């Protein structure tokens, strides 16, 4: 779709949800749902970043997701390793810079290696940032930033929003548009600091079905939103 008449957010974030239910409804295993979710993420990143959106953040695995069965956690970790290795040339060719947010502790060595490899390969790319949140928790991100500032003896008086942002996992612009697929209406400990003034969108579509057309609909909706940031336009009729 042509986006020239639409309002383009600078930073879009998606809580990709509904992989399991997508699979269940089709009589497939949850694993199949995760595979389809990963394939969709690959296609969607290219599409989204080709539309003038500068940053695309995705919630791939929360710190809380470690509470799932060992079988499911292992499957997801293996999928990340396999997927990052297999698709690293794809992301590189598309000029996408891939970065990661989250705690490195608790992640397997091979997972960390595949993440580092992908991030290193794409670090000089200029076609948009794909921020993959993996072993990510919004509270932990804020706590980790505070710990780092204290360790570096930052003067409390010097802390402002700009400095604080630099101590987060990635120094990214604020989220303009937050999408959560699958009909769940909650943020589940996702980028709490960055979403302070985001517009929210909660489509019922499960993530594996959230395709380009669904994203177009989301941007049409975003274009209708009136972002006020606390101000009133007194001249507006
Ligand atoms: C999102 O899909 C992927 C992850 C959280 C890793 P889910 O696995 O949460 O799918 P549902 O919510 O059970 O359908
Ligand atoms: C949030 O989805 C985490 C990710 C999308 C990675 P969940 O499916 O884990 O969230 P809850 O449990 O429904 O809140
Ligand atoms: Mg879920």
mmCIF file of C-alpha atoms and ligand atoms in Angstrom:
data_model
loop_
_atom_site.group_PDB
_atom_site.id
_atom_site.type_symbol
_atom_site.label_atom_id
_atom_site.label_comp_id
_atom_site.label_asym_id
_atom_site.label_seq_id
_atom_site.Cartn_x
_atom_site.Cartn_y
_atom_site.Cartn_z
ATOM 1 C CA UNK A 1 0.000 0.000 0.000
ATOM 2 C CA UNK A 2 1.056 3.576 -0.677
ATOM 3 C CA UNK A 3 1.754 5.341 2.624
ATOM 4 C CA UNK A 4 2.326 8.844 1.215
ATOM 5 C CA UNK A 5 -0.950 10.269 2.569
ATOM 6 C CA UNK A 6 -0.611 8.576 5.959
ATOM 7 C CA UNK A 7 0.980 9.650 9.226
ATOM 8 C CA UNK A 8 4.136 7.611 9.738
ATOM 9 C CA UNK A 9 5.172 6.840 13.318
ATOM 10 C CA UNK A 10 8.887 7.028 14.020
ATOM 11 C CA UNK A 11 8.945 4.053 16.419
ATOM 12 C CA UNK A 12 6.477 1.161 16.208
ATOM 13 C CA UNK A 13 6.460 -1.614 18.805
ATOM 14 C CA UNK A 14 4.619 -4.918 18.614
ATOM 15 C CA UNK A 15 3.848 -7.305 21.452
ATOM 16 C CA UNK A 16 3.642 -10.365 19.256
ATOM 17 C CA UNK A 17 1.014 -12.529 20.862
ATOM 18 C CA UNK A 18 -1.252 -15.417 19.907
ATOM 19 C CA UNK A 19 1.213 -17.873 18.329
ATOM 20 C CA UNK A 20 -0.034 -20.676 20.568
ATOM 21 C CA UNK A 21 -3.741 -19.994 19.999
ATOM 22 C CA UNK A 22 -3.166 -19.660 16.237
ATOM 23 C CA UNK A 23 -1.686 -23.161 16.203
ATOM 24 C CA UNK A 24 -4.267 -24.660 18.551
ATOM 25 C CA UNK A 25 -7.147 -23.484 16.378
ATOM 26 C CA UNK A 26 -5.535 -25.251 13.446
ATOM 27 C CA UNK A 27 -4.939 -28.446 15.416
ATOM 28 C CA UNK A 28 -1.178 -27.887 15.378
ATOM 29 C CA UNK A 29 1.416 -27.795 18.145
ATOM 30 C CA UNK A 30 2.357 -24.527 19.884
ATOM 31 C CA UNK A 31 5.815 -24.968 18.352
ATOM 32 C CA UNK A 32 4.375 -24.664 14.867
ATOM 33 C CA UNK A 33 2.762 -21.414 15.955
ATOM 34 C CA UNK A 34 6.119 -20.060 17.102
ATOM 35 C CA UNK A 35 7.721 -21.030 13.797
ATOM 36 C CA UNK A 36 5.019 -19.214 11.867
ATOM 37 C CA UNK A 37 5.410 -16.246 14.192
ATOM 38 C CA UNK A 38 9.131 -16.073 13.471
ATOM 39 C CA UNK A 39 8.573 -16.256 9.701
ATOM 40 C CA UNK A 40 6.038 -13.495 9.959
ATOM 41 C CA UNK A 41 8.412 -11.331 11.963
ATOM 42 C CA UNK A 42 11.014 -11.641 9.239
ATOM 43 C CA UNK A 43 8.608 -10.489 6.505
ATOM 44 C CA UNK A 44 6.973 -7.808 8.617
ATOM 45 C CA UNK A 45 10.281 -6.202 9.686
ATOM 46 C CA UNK A 46 11.256 -5.640 6.080
ATOM 47 C CA UNK A 47 7.847 -4.200 5.233
ATOM 48 C CA UNK A 48 7.608 -1.927 8.260
ATOM 49 C CA UNK A 49 11.109 -0.525 7.924
ATOM 50 C CA UNK A 50 10.603 0.082 4.193
ATOM 51 C CA UNK A 51 7.726 2.458 5.011
ATOM 52 C CA UNK A 52 9.748 5.216 6.629
ATOM 53 C CA UNK A 53 9.359 3.870 10.155
ATOM 54 C CA UNK A 54 12.807 4.193 11.715
ATOM 55 C CA UNK A 55 12.581 1.821 14.661
ATOM 56 C CA UNK A 56 10.603 -1.400 15.022
ATOM 57 C CA UNK A 57 10.653 -3.056 18.454
ATOM 58 C CA UNK A 58 9.292 -6.533 19.051
ATOM 59 C CA UNK A 59 8.650 -8.500 22.216
ATOM 60 C CA UNK A 60 10.005 -11.950 21.408
ATOM 61 C CA UNK A 61 10.532 -13.427 24.890
ATOM 62 C CA UNK A 62 9.800 -11.909 28.276
ATOM 63 C CA UNK A 63 11.679 -12.602 31.499
ATOM 64 C CA UNK A 64 8.367 -14.099 32.678
ATOM 65 C CA UNK A 65 8.293 -16.511 29.722
ATOM 66 C CA UNK A 66 10.917 -18.587 31.568
ATOM 67 C CA UNK A 67 7.956 -19.758 33.651
ATOM 68 C CA UNK A 68 6.678 -21.818 30.702
ATOM 69 C CA UNK A 69 7.494 -25.528 30.345
ATOM 70 C CA UNK A 70 11.132 -26.480 29.730
ATOM 71 C CA UNK A 71 9.993 -27.999 26.475
ATOM 72 C CA UNK A 72 8.494 -24.742 25.199
ATOM 73 C CA UNK A 73 11.379 -22.588 26.465
ATOM 74 C CA UNK A 74 13.907 -24.917 24.818
ATOM 75 C CA UNK A 75 11.973 -24.894 21.588
ATOM 76 C CA UNK A 76 11.897 -21.098 21.527
ATOM 77 C CA UNK A 77 15.606 -20.784 22.335
ATOM 78 C CA UNK A 78 16.465 -23.266 19.580
ATOM 79 C CA UNK A 79 14.209 -21.365 17.190
ATOM 80 C CA UNK A 80 16.053 -18.116 17.983
ATOM 81 C CA UNK A 81 19.469 -19.706 17.408
ATOM 82 C CA UNK A 82 18.374 -21.372 14.180
ATOM 83 C CA UNK A 83 16.442 -18.334 12.959
ATOM 84 C CA UNK A 84 19.118 -15.730 13.698
ATOM 85 C CA UNK A 85 21.783 -17.826 11.985
ATOM 86 C CA UNK A 86 19.625 -18.635 8.978
ATOM 87 C CA UNK A 87 18.315 -15.111 8.481
ATOM 88 C CA UNK A 88 21.354 -13.034 9.315
ATOM 89 C CA UNK A 89 22.199 -12.500 5.654
ATOM 90 C CA UNK A 90 18.589 -11.610 4.925
ATOM 91 C CA UNK A 91 18.551 -8.823 7.531
ATOM 92 C CA UNK A 92 21.938 -7.651 6.353
ATOM 93 C CA UNK A 93 20.906 -7.582 2.715
ATOM 94 C CA UNK A 94 17.812 -5.576 3.641
ATOM 95 C CA UNK A 95 20.130 -3.037 5.320
ATOM 96 C CA UNK A 96 18.365 -3.574 8.678
ATOM 97 C CA UNK A 97 20.329 -2.933 11.870
ATOM 98 C CA UNK A 98 19.344 -5.559 14.432
ATOM 99 C CA UNK A 99 19.806 -4.751 18.122
ATOM 100 C CA UNK A 100 18.713 -6.659 21.228
ATOM 101 C CA UNK A 101 17.197 -5.554 24.504
ATOM 102 C CA UNK A 102 17.044 -7.640 27.642
ATOM 103 C CA UNK A 103 19.103 -9.303 30.331
ATOM 104 C CA UNK A 104 21.926 -11.507 29.104
ATOM 105 C CA UNK A 105 21.933 -13.511 32.337
ATOM 106 C CA UNK A 106 19.973 -16.778 32.046
ATOM 107 C CA UNK A 107 20.378 -16.978 28.284
ATOM 108 C CA UNK A 108 22.260 -19.947 26.887
ATOM 109 C CA UNK A 109 25.693 -19.387 25.393
ATOM 110 C CA UNK A 110 24.621 -20.440 21.899
ATOM 111 C CA UNK A 111 21.649 -18.039 22.058
ATOM 112 C CA UNK A 112 23.933 -15.167 23.079
ATOM 113 C CA UNK A 113 26.384 -16.056 20.335
ATOM 114 C CA UNK A 114 23.710 -16.071 17.632
ATOM 115 C CA UNK A 115 22.412 -12.708 18.903
ATOM 116 C CA UNK A 116 25.888 -11.164 18.940
ATOM 117 C CA UNK A 117 26.655 -12.491 15.503
ATOM 118 C CA UNK A 118 23.511 -10.949 14.036
ATOM 119 C CA UNK A 119 24.008 -7.637 15.844
ATOM 120 C CA UNK A 120 27.655 -7.398 14.795
ATOM 121 C CA UNK A 121 27.006 -8.242 11.184
ATOM 122 C CA UNK A 122 24.294 -5.594 10.851
ATOM 123 C CA UNK A 123 25.681 -2.873 13.129
ATOM 124 C CA UNK A 124 26.520 -0.396 10.352
ATOM 125 C CA UNK A 125 23.257 -0.812 8.444
ATOM 126 C CA UNK A 126 21.199 2.298 7.830
ATOM 127 C CA UNK A 127 17.806 1.021 6.662
ATOM 128 C CA UNK A 128 16.075 1.108 10.058
ATOM 129 C CA UNK A 129 16.494 -0.543 13.442
ATOM 130 C CA UNK A 130 14.896 -3.833 14.454
ATOM 131 C CA UNK A 131 15.022 -3.997 18.256
ATOM 132 C CA UNK A 132 14.383 -7.556 19.414
ATOM 133 C CA UNK A 133 13.408 -7.768 23.076
ATOM 134 C CA UNK A 134 14.576 -11.158 24.319
ATOM 135 C CA UNK A 135 14.672 -12.106 27.964
ATOM 136 C CA UNK A 136 13.248 -8.644 28.370
ATOM 137 C CA UNK A 137 11.342 -7.149 31.314
ATOM 138 C CA UNK A 138 10.322 -3.502 31.578
ATOM 139 C CA UNK A 139 10.922 -3.294 35.344
ATOM 140 C CA UNK A 140 14.306 -4.972 35.013
ATOM 141 C CA UNK A 141 15.303 -2.530 32.264
ATOM 142 C CA UNK A 142 14.660 0.413 34.590
ATOM 143 C CA UNK A 143 16.388 -1.315 37.523
ATOM 144 C CA UNK A 144 19.389 -2.238 35.364
ATOM 145 C CA UNK A 145 19.679 1.385 34.186
ATOM 146 C CA UNK A 146 19.672 2.611 37.802
ATOM 147 C CA UNK A 147 22.316 0.066 38.822
ATOM 148 C CA UNK A 148 24.546 1.146 35.946
ATOM 149 C CA UNK A 149 24.211 4.840 36.795
ATOM 150 C CA UNK A 150 25.042 4.203 40.440
ATOM 151 C CA UNK A 151 28.059 2.056 39.509
ATOM 152 C CA UNK A 152 29.313 4.876 37.301
ATOM 153 C CA UNK A 153 28.834 7.399 40.129
ATOM 154 C CA UNK A 154 26.466 9.563 38.108
ATOM 155 C CA UNK A 155 25.585 12.752 39.950
ATOM 156 C CA UNK A 156 21.841 12.581 40.829
ATOM 157 C CA UNK A 157 21.386 16.180 39.696
ATOM 158 C CA UNK A 158 22.578 15.232 36.201
ATOM 159 C CA UNK A 159 19.859 12.651 35.690
ATOM 160 C CA UNK A 160 17.228 13.802 33.247
ATOM 161 C CA UNK A 161 15.112 11.941 30.675
ATOM 162 C CA UNK A 162 17.795 12.122 28.011
ATOM 163 C CA UNK A 163 20.516 10.725 30.271
ATOM 164 C CA UNK A 164 18.234 8.054 31.690
ATOM 165 C CA UNK A 165 17.390 6.905 28.165
ATOM 166 C CA UNK A 166 21.084 6.386 27.477
ATOM 167 C CA UNK A 167 21.311 3.896 30.346
ATOM 168 C CA UNK A 168 18.500 1.699 29.009
ATOM 169 C CA UNK A 169 19.378 -1.433 27.026
ATOM 170 C CA UNK A 170 19.242 0.620 23.817
ATOM 171 C CA UNK A 171 19.123 4.391 23.420
ATOM 172 C CA UNK A 172 15.958 4.520 21.295
ATOM 173 C CA UNK A 173 13.389 7.243 20.569
ATOM 174 C CA UNK A 174 10.021 6.993 22.352
ATOM 175 C CA UNK A 175 7.416 4.536 21.055
ATOM 176 C CA UNK A 176 4.763 6.286 18.975
ATOM 177 C CA UNK A 177 2.567 3.314 18.266
ATOM 178 C CA UNK A 178 2.202 0.177 20.361
ATOM 179 C CA UNK A 179 0.401 -2.796 18.839
ATOM 180 C CA UNK A 180 -0.507 -5.995 20.662
ATOM 181 C CA UNK A 181 -1.965 -8.772 18.551
ATOM 182 C CA UNK A 182 -4.386 -11.531 19.614
ATOM 183 C CA UNK A 183 -6.956 -9.412 21.453
ATOM 184 C CA UNK A 184 -5.193 -9.270 24.834
ATOM 185 C CA UNK A 185 -5.410 -5.789 26.297
ATOM 186 C CA UNK A 186 -2.396 -5.456 28.557
ATOM 187 C CA UNK A 187 1.259 -4.510 28.234
ATOM 188 C CA UNK A 188 2.831 -7.467 30.122
ATOM 189 C CA UNK A 189 5.922 -5.605 31.355
ATOM 190 C CA UNK A 190 6.970 -4.387 27.890
ATOM 191 C CA UNK A 191 8.973 -1.168 27.281
ATOM 192 C CA UNK A 192 7.338 0.793 30.119
ATOM 193 C CA UNK A 193 9.660 3.797 29.979
ATOM 194 C CA UNK A 194 9.509 4.103 26.187
ATOM 195 C CA UNK A 195 5.720 3.779 25.849
ATOM 196 C CA UNK A 196 4.810 6.701 28.110
ATOM 197 C CA UNK A 197 3.014 8.644 25.339
ATOM 198 C CA UNK A 198 2.389 5.885 22.792
ATOM 199 C CA UNK A 199 -0.899 5.375 20.978
ATOM 200 C CA UNK A 200 -2.248 1.842 21.553
ATOM 201 C CA UNK A 201 -3.811 -0.587 19.082
ATOM 202 C CA UNK A 202 -5.179 -4.019 19.989
ATOM 203 C CA UNK A 203 -6.251 -6.048 16.928
ATOM 204 C CA UNK A 204 -7.828 -9.486 17.477
ATOM 205 C CA UNK A 205 -5.590 -11.085 14.842
ATOM 206 C CA UNK A 206 -3.091 -13.678 16.079
ATOM 207 C CA UNK A 207 0.487 -12.696 15.315
ATOM 208 C CA UNK A 208 1.159 -15.310 12.571
ATOM 209 C CA UNK A 209 -1.777 -13.764 10.638
ATOM 210 C CA UNK A 210 -0.764 -10.155 11.297
ATOM 211 C CA UNK A 211 0.465 -9.530 7.762
ATOM 212 C CA UNK A 212 1.202 -6.453 5.637
ATOM 213 C CA UNK A 213 -2.482 -5.774 5.072
ATOM 214 C CA UNK A 214 -3.156 -5.895 8.815
ATOM 215 C CA UNK A 215 -0.280 -3.509 9.386
ATOM 216 C CA UNK A 216 -1.684 -1.131 6.738
ATOM 217 C CA UNK A 217 -4.968 -1.093 8.692
ATOM 218 C CA UNK A 218 -3.040 -0.263 11.838
ATOM 219 C CA UNK A 219 -1.369 2.716 10.174
ATOM 220 C CA UNK A 220 -4.684 3.973 8.789
ATOM 221 C CA UNK A 221 -5.959 3.899 12.367
ATOM 222 C CA UNK A 222 -2.825 5.683 13.633
ATOM 223 C CA UNK A 223 -3.364 8.442 11.064
ATOM 224 C CA UNK A 224 -6.744 9.204 12.676
ATOM 225 C CA UNK A 225 -5.295 9.603 16.171
ATOM 226 C CA UNK A 226 -5.001 13.094 17.593
ATOM 227 C CA UNK A 227 -1.783 13.204 19.613
ATOM 228 C CA UNK A 228 -2.018 16.124 21.976
ATOM 229 C CA UNK A 229 0.859 15.673 24.424
ATOM 230 C CA UNK A 230 -1.068 17.650 27.010
ATOM 231 C CA UNK A 231 -1.677 20.676 24.807
ATOM 232 C CA UNK A 232 -4.944 22.105 23.487
ATOM 233 C CA UNK A 233 -5.279 23.557 20.014
ATOM 234 C CA UNK A 234 -7.627 26.449 20.884
ATOM 235 C CA UNK A 235 -8.145 27.437 17.243
ATOM 236 C CA UNK A 236 -9.320 23.983 16.188
ATOM 237 C CA UNK A 237 -13.013 23.881 15.283
HETATM 238 C C1 LIG B 1 3.600 -15.109 21.706
HETATM 239 O O1 LIG B 1 2.676 -16.134 21.566
HETATM 240 C C2 LIG B 1 5.035 -15.621 21.702
HETATM 241 C C3 LIG B 1 5.687 -15.630 23.017
HETATM 242 C C4 LIG B 1 5.201 -15.155 24.116
HETATM 243 C C5 LIG B 1 6.994 -16.238 23.088
HETATM 244 P P1 LIG B 1 2.170 -16.998 22.809
HETATM 245 O O2 LIG B 1 3.075 -18.172 22.965
HETATM 246 O O3 LIG B 1 2.014 -16.155 24.003
HETATM 247 O O4 LIG B 1 0.746 -17.476 22.270
HETATM 248 P P2 LIG B 1 -0.593 -17.583 23.097
HETATM 249 O O5 LIG B 1 -0.797 -16.280 23.808
HETATM 250 O O6 LIG B 1 -0.438 -18.734 24.039
HETATM 251 O O7 LIG B 1 -1.637 -17.821 22.048
HETATM 252 C C1 LIG B 2 4.038 -11.305 26.346
HETATM 253 O O1 LIG B 2 3.204 -12.334 25.911
HETATM 254 C C2 LIG B 2 5.464 -11.643 26.052
HETATM 255 C C3 LIG B 2 5.802 -11.733 24.633
HETATM 256 C C4 LIG B 2 5.017 -11.411 23.637
HETATM 257 C C5 LIG B 2 7.124 -12.198 24.347
HETATM 258 P P1 LIG B 2 2.661 -13.426 26.927
HETATM 259 O O2 LIG B 2 1.686 -14.255 26.160
HETATM 260 O O3 LIG B 2 3.780 -14.124 27.593
HETATM 261 O O4 LIG B 2 1.937 -12.504 27.994
HETATM 262 P P2 LIG B 2 0.770 -12.815 29.039
HETATM 263 O O5 LIG B 2 1.231 -13.969 29.864
HETATM 264 O O6 LIG B 2 -0.435 -13.149 28.252
HETATM 265 O O7 LIG B 2 0.615 -11.543 29.806
HETATM 266 MG MG1 LIG B 3 0.502 -15.108 24.836
#
